[in-house]
Every structure is written in C-alpha cells, then in structure tokens.
PDB file of C-alpha atoms in Angstrom:
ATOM      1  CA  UNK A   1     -38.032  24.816 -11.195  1.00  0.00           C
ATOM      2  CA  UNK A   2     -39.765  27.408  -8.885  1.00  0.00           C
ATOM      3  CA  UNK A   3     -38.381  27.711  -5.437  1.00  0.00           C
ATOM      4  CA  UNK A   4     -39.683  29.399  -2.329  1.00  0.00           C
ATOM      5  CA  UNK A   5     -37.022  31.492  -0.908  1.00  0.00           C
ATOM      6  CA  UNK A   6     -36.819  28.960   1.902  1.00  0.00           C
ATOM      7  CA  UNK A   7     -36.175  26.165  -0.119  1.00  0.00           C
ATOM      8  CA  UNK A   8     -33.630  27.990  -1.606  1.00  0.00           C
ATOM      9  CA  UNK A   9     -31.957  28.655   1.531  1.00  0.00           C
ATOM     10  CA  UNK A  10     -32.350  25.112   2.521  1.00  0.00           C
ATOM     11  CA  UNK A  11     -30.737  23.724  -0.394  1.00  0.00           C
ATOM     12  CA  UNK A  12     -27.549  26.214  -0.045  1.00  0.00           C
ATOM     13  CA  UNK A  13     -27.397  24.716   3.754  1.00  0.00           C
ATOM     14  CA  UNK A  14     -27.413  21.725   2.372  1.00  0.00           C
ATOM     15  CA  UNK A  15     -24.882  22.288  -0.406  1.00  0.00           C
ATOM     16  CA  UNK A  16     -22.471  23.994   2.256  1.00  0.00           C
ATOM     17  CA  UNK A  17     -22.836  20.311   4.649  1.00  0.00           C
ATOM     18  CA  UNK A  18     -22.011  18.185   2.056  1.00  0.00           C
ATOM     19  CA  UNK A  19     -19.074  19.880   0.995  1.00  0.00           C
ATOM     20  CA  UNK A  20     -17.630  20.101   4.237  1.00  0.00           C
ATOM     21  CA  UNK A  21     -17.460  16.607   4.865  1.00  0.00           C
ATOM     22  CA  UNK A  22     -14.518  15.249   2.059  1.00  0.00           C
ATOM     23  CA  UNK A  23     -12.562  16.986   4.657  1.00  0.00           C
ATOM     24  CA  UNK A  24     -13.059  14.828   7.374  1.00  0.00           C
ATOM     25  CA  UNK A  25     -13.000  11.644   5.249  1.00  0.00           C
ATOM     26  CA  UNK A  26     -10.015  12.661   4.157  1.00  0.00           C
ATOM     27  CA  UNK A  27      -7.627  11.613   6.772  1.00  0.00           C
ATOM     28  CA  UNK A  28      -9.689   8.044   8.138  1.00  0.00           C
ATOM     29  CA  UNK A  29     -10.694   5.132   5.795  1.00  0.00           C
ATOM     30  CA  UNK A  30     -13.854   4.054   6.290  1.00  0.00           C
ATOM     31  CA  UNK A  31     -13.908   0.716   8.177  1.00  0.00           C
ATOM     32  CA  UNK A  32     -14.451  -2.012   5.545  1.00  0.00           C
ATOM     33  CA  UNK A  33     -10.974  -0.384   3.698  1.00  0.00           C
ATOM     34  CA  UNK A  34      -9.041  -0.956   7.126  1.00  0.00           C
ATOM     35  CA  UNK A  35     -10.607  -4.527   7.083  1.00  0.00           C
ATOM     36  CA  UNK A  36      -9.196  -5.021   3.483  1.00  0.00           C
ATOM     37  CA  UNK A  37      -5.681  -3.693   4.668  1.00  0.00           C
ATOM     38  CA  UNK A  38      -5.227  -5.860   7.592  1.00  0.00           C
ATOM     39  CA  UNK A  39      -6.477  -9.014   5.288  1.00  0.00           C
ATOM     40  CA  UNK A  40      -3.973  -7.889   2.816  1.00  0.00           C
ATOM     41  CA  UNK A  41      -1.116  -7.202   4.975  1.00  0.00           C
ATOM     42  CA  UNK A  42      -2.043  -9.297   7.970  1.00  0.00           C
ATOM     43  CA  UNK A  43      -1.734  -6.928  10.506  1.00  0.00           C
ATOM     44  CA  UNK A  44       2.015  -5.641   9.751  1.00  0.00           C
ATOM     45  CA  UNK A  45       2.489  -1.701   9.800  1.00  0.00           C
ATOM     46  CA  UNK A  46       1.847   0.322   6.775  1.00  0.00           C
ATOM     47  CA  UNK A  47       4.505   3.079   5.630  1.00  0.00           C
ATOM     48  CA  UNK A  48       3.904   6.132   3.413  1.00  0.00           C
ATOM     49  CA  UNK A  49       5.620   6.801   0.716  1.00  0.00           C
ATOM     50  CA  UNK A  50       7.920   4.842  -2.054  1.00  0.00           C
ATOM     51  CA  UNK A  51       4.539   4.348  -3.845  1.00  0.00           C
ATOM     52  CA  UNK A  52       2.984   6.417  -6.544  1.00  0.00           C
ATOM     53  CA  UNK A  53      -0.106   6.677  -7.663  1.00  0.00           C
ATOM     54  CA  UNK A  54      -1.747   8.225 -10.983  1.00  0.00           C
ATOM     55  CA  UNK A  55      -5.279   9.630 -10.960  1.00  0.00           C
ATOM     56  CA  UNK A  56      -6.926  12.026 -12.388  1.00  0.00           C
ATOM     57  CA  UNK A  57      -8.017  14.820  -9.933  1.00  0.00           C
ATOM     58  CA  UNK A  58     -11.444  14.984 -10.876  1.00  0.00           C
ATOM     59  CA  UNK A  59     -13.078  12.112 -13.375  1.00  0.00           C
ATOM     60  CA  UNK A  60     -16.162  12.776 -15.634  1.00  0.00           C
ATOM     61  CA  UNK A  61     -17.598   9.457 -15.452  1.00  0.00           C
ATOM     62  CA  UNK A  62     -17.092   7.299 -12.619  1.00  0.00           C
ATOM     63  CA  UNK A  63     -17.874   4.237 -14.853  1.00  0.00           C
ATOM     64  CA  UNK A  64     -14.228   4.460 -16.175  1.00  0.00           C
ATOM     65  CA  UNK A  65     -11.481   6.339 -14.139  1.00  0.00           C
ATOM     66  CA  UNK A  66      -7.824   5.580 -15.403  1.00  0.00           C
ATOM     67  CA  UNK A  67      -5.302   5.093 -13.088  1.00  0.00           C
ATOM     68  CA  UNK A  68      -1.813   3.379 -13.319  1.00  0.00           C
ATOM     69  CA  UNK A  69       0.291   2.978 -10.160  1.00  0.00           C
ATOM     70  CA  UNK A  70       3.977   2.240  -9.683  1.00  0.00           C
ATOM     71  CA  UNK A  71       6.031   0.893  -6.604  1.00  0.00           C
ATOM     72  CA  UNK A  72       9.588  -0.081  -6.931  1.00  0.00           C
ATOM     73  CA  UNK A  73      10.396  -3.156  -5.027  1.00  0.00           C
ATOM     74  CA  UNK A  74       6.742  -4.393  -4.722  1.00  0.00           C
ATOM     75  CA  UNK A  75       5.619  -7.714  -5.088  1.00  0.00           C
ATOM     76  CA  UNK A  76       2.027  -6.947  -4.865  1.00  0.00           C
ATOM     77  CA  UNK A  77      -0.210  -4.230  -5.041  1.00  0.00           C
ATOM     78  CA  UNK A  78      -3.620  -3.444  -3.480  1.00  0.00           C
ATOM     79  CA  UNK A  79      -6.087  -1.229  -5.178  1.00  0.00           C
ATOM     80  CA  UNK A  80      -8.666   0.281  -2.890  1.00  0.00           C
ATOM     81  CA  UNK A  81     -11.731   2.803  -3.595  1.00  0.00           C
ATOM     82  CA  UNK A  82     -12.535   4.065  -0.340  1.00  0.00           C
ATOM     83  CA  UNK A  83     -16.127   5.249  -1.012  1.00  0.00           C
ATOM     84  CA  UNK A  84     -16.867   2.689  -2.796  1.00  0.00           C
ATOM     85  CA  UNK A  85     -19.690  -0.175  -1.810  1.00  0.00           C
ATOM     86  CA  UNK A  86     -17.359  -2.603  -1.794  1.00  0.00           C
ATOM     87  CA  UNK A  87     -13.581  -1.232  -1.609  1.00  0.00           C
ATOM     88  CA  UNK A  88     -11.839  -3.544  -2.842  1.00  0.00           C
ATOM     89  CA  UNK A  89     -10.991  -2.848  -6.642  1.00  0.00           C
ATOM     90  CA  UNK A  90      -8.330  -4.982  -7.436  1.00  0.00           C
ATOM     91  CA  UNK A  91      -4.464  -6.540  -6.919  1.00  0.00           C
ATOM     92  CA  UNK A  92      -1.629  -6.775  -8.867  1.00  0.00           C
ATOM     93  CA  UNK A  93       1.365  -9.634  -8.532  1.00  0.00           C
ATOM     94  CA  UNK A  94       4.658  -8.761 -10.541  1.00  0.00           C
ATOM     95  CA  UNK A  95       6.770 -11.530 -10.360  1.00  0.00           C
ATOM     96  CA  UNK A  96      10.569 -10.700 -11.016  1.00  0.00           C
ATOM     97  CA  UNK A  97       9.838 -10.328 -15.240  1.00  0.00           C
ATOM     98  CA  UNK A  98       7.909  -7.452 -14.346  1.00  0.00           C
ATOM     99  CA  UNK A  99       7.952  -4.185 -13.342  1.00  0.00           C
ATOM    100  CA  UNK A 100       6.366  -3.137 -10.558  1.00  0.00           C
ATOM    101  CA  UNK A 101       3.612  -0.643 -12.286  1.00  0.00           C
ATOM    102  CA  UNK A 102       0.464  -0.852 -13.885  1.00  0.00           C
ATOM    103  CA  UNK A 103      -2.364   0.721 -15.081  1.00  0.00           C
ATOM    104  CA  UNK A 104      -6.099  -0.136 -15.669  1.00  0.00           C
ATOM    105  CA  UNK A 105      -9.349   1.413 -15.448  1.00  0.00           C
ATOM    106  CA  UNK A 106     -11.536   1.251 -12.204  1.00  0.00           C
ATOM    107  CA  UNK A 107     -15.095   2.457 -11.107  1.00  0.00           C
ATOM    108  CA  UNK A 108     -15.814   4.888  -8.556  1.00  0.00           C
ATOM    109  CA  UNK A 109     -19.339   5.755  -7.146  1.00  0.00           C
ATOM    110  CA  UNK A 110     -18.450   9.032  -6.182  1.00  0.00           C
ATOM    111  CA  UNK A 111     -15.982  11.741  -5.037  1.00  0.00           C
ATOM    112  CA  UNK A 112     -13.459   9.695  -2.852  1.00  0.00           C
ATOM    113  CA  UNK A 113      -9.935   8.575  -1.911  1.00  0.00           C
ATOM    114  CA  UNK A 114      -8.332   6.139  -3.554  1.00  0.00           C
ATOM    115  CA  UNK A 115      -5.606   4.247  -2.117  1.00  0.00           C
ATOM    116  CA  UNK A 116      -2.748   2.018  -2.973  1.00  0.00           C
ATOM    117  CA  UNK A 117      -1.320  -0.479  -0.929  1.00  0.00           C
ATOM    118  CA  UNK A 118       2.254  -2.145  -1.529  1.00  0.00           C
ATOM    119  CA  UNK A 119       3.915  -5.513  -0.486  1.00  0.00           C
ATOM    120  CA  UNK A 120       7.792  -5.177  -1.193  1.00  0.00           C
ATOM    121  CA  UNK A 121       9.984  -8.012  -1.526  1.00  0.00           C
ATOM    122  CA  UNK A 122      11.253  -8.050   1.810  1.00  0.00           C
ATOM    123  CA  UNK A 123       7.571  -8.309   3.509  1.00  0.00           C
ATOM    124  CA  UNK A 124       7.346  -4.670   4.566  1.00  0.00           C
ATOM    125  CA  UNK A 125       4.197  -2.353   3.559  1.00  0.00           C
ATOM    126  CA  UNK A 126       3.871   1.245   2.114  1.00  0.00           C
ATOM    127  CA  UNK A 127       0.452   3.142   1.448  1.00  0.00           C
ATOM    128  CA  UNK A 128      -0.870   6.229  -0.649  1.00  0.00           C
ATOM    129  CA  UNK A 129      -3.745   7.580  -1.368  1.00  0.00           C
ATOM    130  CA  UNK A 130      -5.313  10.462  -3.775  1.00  0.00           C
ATOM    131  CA  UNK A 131      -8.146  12.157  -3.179  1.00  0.00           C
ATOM    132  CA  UNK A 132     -10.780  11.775  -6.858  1.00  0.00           C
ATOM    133  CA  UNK A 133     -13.404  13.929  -7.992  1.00  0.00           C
ATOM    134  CA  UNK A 134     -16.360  12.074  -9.303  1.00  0.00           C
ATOM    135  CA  UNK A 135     -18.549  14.177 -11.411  1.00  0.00           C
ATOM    136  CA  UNK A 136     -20.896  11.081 -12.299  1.00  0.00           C
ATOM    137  CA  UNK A 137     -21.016   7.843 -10.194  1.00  0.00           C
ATOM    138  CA  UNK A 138     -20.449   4.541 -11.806  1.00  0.00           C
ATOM    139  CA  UNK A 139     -22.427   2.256  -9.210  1.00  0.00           C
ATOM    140  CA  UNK A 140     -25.973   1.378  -9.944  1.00  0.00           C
ATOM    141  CA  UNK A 141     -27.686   3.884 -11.378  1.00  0.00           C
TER     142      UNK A 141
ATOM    143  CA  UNK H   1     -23.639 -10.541 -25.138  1.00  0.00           C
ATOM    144  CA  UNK H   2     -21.701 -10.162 -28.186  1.00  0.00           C
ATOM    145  CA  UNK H   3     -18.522 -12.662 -28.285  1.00  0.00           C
ATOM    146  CA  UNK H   4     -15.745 -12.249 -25.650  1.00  0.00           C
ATOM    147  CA  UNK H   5     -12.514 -11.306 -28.094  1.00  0.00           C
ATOM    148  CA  UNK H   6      -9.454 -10.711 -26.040  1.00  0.00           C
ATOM    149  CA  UNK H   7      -7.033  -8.012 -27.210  1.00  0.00           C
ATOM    150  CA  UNK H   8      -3.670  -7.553 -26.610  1.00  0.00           C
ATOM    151  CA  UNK H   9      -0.750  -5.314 -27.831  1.00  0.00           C
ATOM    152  CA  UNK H  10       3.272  -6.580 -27.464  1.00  0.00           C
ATOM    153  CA  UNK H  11       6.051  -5.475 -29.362  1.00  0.00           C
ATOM    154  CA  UNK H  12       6.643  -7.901 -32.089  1.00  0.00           C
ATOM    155  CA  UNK H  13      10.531  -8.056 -31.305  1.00  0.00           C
ATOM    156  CA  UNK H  14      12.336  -6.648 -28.031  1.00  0.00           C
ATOM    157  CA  UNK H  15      15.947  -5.627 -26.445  1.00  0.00           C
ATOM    158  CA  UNK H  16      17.070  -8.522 -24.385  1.00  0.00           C
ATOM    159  CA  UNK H  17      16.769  -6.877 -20.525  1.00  0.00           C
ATOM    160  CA  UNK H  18      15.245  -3.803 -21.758  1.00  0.00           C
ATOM    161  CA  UNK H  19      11.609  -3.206 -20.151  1.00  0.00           C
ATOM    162  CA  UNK H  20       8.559  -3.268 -22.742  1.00  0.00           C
ATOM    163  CA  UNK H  21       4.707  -2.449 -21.919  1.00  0.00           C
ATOM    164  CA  UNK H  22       1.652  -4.900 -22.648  1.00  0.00           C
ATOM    165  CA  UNK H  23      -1.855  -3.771 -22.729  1.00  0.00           C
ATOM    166  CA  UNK H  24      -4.607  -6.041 -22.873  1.00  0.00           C
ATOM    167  CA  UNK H  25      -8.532  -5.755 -23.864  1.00  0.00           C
ATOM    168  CA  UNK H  26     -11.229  -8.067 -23.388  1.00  0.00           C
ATOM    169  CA  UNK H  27     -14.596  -6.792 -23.941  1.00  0.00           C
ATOM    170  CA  UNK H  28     -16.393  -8.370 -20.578  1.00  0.00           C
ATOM    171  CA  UNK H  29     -20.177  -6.134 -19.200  1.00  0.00           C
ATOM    172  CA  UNK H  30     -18.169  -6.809 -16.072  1.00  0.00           C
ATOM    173  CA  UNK H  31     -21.645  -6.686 -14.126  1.00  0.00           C
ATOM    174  CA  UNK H  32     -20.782  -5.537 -10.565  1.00  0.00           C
ATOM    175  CA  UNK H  33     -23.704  -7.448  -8.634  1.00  0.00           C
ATOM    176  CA  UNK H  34     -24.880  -3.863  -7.592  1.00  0.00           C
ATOM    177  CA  UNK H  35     -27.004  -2.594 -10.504  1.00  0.00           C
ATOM    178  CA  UNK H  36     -30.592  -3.109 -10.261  1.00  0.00           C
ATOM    179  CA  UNK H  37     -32.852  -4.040 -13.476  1.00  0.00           C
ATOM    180  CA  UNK H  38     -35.340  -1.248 -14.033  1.00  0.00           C
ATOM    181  CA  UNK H  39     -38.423  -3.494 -14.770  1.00  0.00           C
ATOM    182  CA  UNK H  40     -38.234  -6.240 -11.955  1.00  0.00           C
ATOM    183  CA  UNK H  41     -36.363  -3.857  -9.166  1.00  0.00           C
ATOM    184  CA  UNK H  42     -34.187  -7.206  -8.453  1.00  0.00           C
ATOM    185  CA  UNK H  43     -30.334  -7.094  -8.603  1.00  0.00           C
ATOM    186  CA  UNK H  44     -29.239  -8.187 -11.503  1.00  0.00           C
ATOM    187  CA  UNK H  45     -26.359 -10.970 -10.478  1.00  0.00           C
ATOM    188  CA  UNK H  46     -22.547 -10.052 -10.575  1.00  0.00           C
ATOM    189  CA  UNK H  47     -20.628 -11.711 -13.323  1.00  0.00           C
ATOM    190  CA  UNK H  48     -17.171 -10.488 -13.855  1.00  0.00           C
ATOM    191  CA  UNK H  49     -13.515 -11.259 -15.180  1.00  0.00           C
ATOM    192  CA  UNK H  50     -12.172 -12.550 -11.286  1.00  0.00           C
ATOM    193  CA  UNK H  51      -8.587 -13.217 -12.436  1.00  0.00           C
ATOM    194  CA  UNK H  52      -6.268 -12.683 -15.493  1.00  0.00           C
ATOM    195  CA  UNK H  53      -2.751 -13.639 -15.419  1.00  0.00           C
ATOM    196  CA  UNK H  54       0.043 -13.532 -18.089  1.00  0.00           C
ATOM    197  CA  UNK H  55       2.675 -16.505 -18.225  1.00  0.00           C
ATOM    198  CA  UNK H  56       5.739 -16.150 -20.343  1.00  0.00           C
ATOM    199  CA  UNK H  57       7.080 -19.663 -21.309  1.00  0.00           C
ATOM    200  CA  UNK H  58       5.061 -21.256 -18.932  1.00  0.00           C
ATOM    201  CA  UNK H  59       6.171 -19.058 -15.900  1.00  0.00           C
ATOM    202  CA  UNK H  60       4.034 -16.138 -14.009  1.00  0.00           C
ATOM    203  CA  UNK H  61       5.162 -12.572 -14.829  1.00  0.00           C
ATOM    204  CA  UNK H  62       2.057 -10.504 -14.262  1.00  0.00           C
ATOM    205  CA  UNK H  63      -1.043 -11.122 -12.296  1.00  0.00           C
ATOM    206  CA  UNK H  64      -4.156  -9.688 -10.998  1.00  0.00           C
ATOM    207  CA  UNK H  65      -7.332 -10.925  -8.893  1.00  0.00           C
ATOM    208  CA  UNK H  66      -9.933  -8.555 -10.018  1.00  0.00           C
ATOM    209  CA  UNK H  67     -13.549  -7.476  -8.147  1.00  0.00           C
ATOM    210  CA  UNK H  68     -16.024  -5.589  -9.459  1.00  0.00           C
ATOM    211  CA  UNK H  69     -15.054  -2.368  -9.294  1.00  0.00           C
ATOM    212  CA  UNK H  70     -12.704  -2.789 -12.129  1.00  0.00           C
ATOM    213  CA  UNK H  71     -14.295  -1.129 -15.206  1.00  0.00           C
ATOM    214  CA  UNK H  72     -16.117  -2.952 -17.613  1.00  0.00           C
ATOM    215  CA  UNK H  73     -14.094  -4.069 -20.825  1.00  0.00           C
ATOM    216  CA  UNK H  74     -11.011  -4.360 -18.510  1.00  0.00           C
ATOM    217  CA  UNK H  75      -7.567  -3.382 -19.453  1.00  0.00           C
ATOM    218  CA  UNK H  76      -4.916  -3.740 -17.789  1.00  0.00           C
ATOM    219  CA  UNK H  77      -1.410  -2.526 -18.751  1.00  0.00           C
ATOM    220  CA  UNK H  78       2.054  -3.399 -17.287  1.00  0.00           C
ATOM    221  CA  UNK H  79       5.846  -3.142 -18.245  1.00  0.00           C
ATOM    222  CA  UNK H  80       8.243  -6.518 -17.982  1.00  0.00           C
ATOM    223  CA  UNK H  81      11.476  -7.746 -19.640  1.00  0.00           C
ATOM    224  CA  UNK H  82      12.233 -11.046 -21.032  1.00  0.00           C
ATOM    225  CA  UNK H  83      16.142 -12.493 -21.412  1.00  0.00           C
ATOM    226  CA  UNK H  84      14.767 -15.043 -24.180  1.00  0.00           C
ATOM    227  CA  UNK H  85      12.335 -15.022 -26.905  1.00  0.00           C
ATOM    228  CA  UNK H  86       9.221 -16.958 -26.287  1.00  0.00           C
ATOM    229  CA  UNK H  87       5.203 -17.014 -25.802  1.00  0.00           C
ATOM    230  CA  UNK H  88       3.889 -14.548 -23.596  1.00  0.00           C
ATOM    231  CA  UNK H  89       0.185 -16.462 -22.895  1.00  0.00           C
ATOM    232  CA  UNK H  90      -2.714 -14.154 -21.312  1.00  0.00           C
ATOM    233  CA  UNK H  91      -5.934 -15.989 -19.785  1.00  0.00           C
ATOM    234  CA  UNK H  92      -8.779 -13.772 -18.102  1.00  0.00           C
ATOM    235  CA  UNK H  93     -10.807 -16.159 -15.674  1.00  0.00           C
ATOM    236  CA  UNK H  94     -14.811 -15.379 -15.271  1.00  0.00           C
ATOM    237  CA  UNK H  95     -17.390 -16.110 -12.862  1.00  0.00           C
ATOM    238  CA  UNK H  96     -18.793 -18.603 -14.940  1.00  0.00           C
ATOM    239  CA  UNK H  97     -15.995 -20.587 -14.846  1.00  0.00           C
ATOM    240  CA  UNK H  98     -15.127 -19.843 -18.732  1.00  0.00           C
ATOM    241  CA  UNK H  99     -11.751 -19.057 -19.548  1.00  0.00           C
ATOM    242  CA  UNK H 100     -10.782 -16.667 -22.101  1.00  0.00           C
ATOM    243  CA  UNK H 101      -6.871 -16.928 -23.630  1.00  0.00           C
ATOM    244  CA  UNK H 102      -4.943 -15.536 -26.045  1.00  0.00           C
ATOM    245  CA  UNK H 103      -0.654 -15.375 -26.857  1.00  0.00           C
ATOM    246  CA  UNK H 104       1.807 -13.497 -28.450  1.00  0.00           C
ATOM    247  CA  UNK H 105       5.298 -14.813 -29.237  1.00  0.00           C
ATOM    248  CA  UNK H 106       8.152 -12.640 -29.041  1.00  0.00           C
ATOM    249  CA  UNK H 107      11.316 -12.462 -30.733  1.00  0.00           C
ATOM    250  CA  UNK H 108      14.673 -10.503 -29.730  1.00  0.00           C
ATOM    251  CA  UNK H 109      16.269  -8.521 -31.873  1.00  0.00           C
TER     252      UNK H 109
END
C-alpha cells in the first residue's frame, strides 16, 4: 500500500479519534440499552454491585465471546451488549433449584460494554458492566 | 442444515443438597436476521433457538429467553441442586416453531 505523507497523517488523526471515544461510551448506555432496562425492570432503580460478571478483557472473535455471570439472590438476569445492533442478548430465570449463575457464549460486533442486569428475590435491581475488546466483529460481515 | 442433536452433560449420580453444573449443546446456525447473503444483497431472515428451559420432575429450575446475539451452537451452563432423584428434561424452542428435547435422569448417591 503506497501512501502520500498526507494520507498517512490523516489516517493517524483518524486512528487517534476513534480511540478516544470508548472513553466517553464508557460511562452512558446508548439509548436502546436504557430502553431494555426500564422494560426489564419497569422503571425501579438499579444498584451496583452484588453482581459479577466474567468476560474476557479483550475477545478474538466476536462470533463467540464466553461469559458466565453470577448474582446471589437473583431471580433473573439480563444480558445486555451495549454496542451491539440490537442489545439485548439474552435472560436467565433460576428458580429456587438453581443457582443463581450461568455461563454461555454471546456475540459482540465490536469493542463494547457489556452489562448485566439482576432481579433479586425481593424485587430490587443491581447492575454491572465490563468493558470487552473485540478484535473481530461477529455481526454481518 | 445438518440435524439439530442436542447435547447435554449431568452428573450421572449427585449429593442430595449439594450444587452440581449442567452444560448443554445444541448445534443451531442461530442466524441473527442481520447477515446479508453475498449474491442477492437481501437479509437473509433470522431463525434462532428463542427459548430453552430445563424442568426437573416436571418443575422449572433453569430458564432462558434467548435473541440473537447469543452465539451460534448455543450453550448454556448453570449450577442447581436436587433433594430427590429424578428426570432433569431440557427443550430448546426455535423460530420455526420446532422443538428440540432431550433428558437425563439422575440418581443420588
């Protein structure tokens, strides 16, 4: 590939932008996540915390990411993949046999936040999230 | 598509109380509605596993309502205990309506 010297430096800009933004998406979900919340919780305030979940901090292949979460006391939890077309990834109901963890494997366009959300016995909700690294996307393509 | 096999791995005999895990396999393309097909340029339609739920003796201990983001080949894995021996039933639900099941029976001891 031959580039002109100000291609070059056009491409660094660019590569110096788009690293910058993960910070700022880091804190907000983007608007179709806070949608899925509210349907899941209807509307109740979320905690943080007394939720774990597993990732891996950067994943190879976004086609098949491993993740397991855990939540003592839960009755139900909500998978999200923030950067994904469609957030929603999946939800889990443990009924009192079970434990409240599991694991499965889940697809992930790109570099994003993935978050967990938990209904405990008692009605209340906690949230995490964990930031992935997505070296290929596993959308499309 | 090659035939839809469910797999699944339980202990054959468990503690009374004592917490065990379960993993499950079902080979599924798990087509996320979002691909495109190279020759046409249309979407090629979503068809995926929606639901899959496992019953011991009849009643509900693990459950999940899936979308599309859930890898292809699904697996899911989860931990539960069981008082009694019994049949611990899995069935995976897909768009098409088909239903895909599959049980273990477990013994204590």
């Amino acid at each position: 590939m031959n580039l002109s010297r100000r291609q070059a430096l056009a491409l660094g800009g660019a590569v110096v932008t788009v690293s910058l933004i993960p910070i700022d998406f880091a804190k907000a979900a983007s608007d179709a996540t806070m949608a899925d919340i509210k349907t899941f919780t209807g509307g109740a305030s979320v905690a943080e915390g007394g939720i774990e979940l597993t990732t891996p901090e950067i994943a190879e292949n976004g086609n098949t990411v491993p993740i397991s979460v855990s939540a003592p006391g839960a009755v139900s939890i909500m998978i999200l993949a923030d950067g994904n077309p469609n957030p929603g990834v999946a939800t889990f109901h443990f009924s009192d046999m079970a434990e409240p963890s599991a694991a499965t494997r889940i697809r992930l366009a790109g570099t994003q936040n993935v978050i967990a959300v938990a209904k405990m016995a008692d009605g209340s909700f906690t949230q995490t999230s964990r930031s992935v690294k997505v070296t290929i996307g596993g959308c499309g393509g | 598509m090659a035939k839809i096999k469910p797999r699944v791995k339980v202990p054959k005999s468990v503690a009374a109380g004592e917490y065990f895990t379960v993993k499950t396999l079902i080979n599924h393309k798990m087509e996320s509605g979002q691909r495109k097909d190279k020759k046409t340029g249309k979407k090629i339609p979503r068809k995926i596993i929606n639901y899959f739920e496992a019953t011991f003796n009849g009643k509900p201990v693990f459950s999940v309502d899936i979308q599309p983001a859930v890898s292809s080949n699904p697996f899911f894995q989860f931990s539960m205990k069981v008082e009694e021996a019994g049949k611990l039933a899995f069935k995976w639900v897909d768009d098409d309506g088909s239903v895909y099941e599959t049980a273990k029976s477990i013994k204590i001891g």
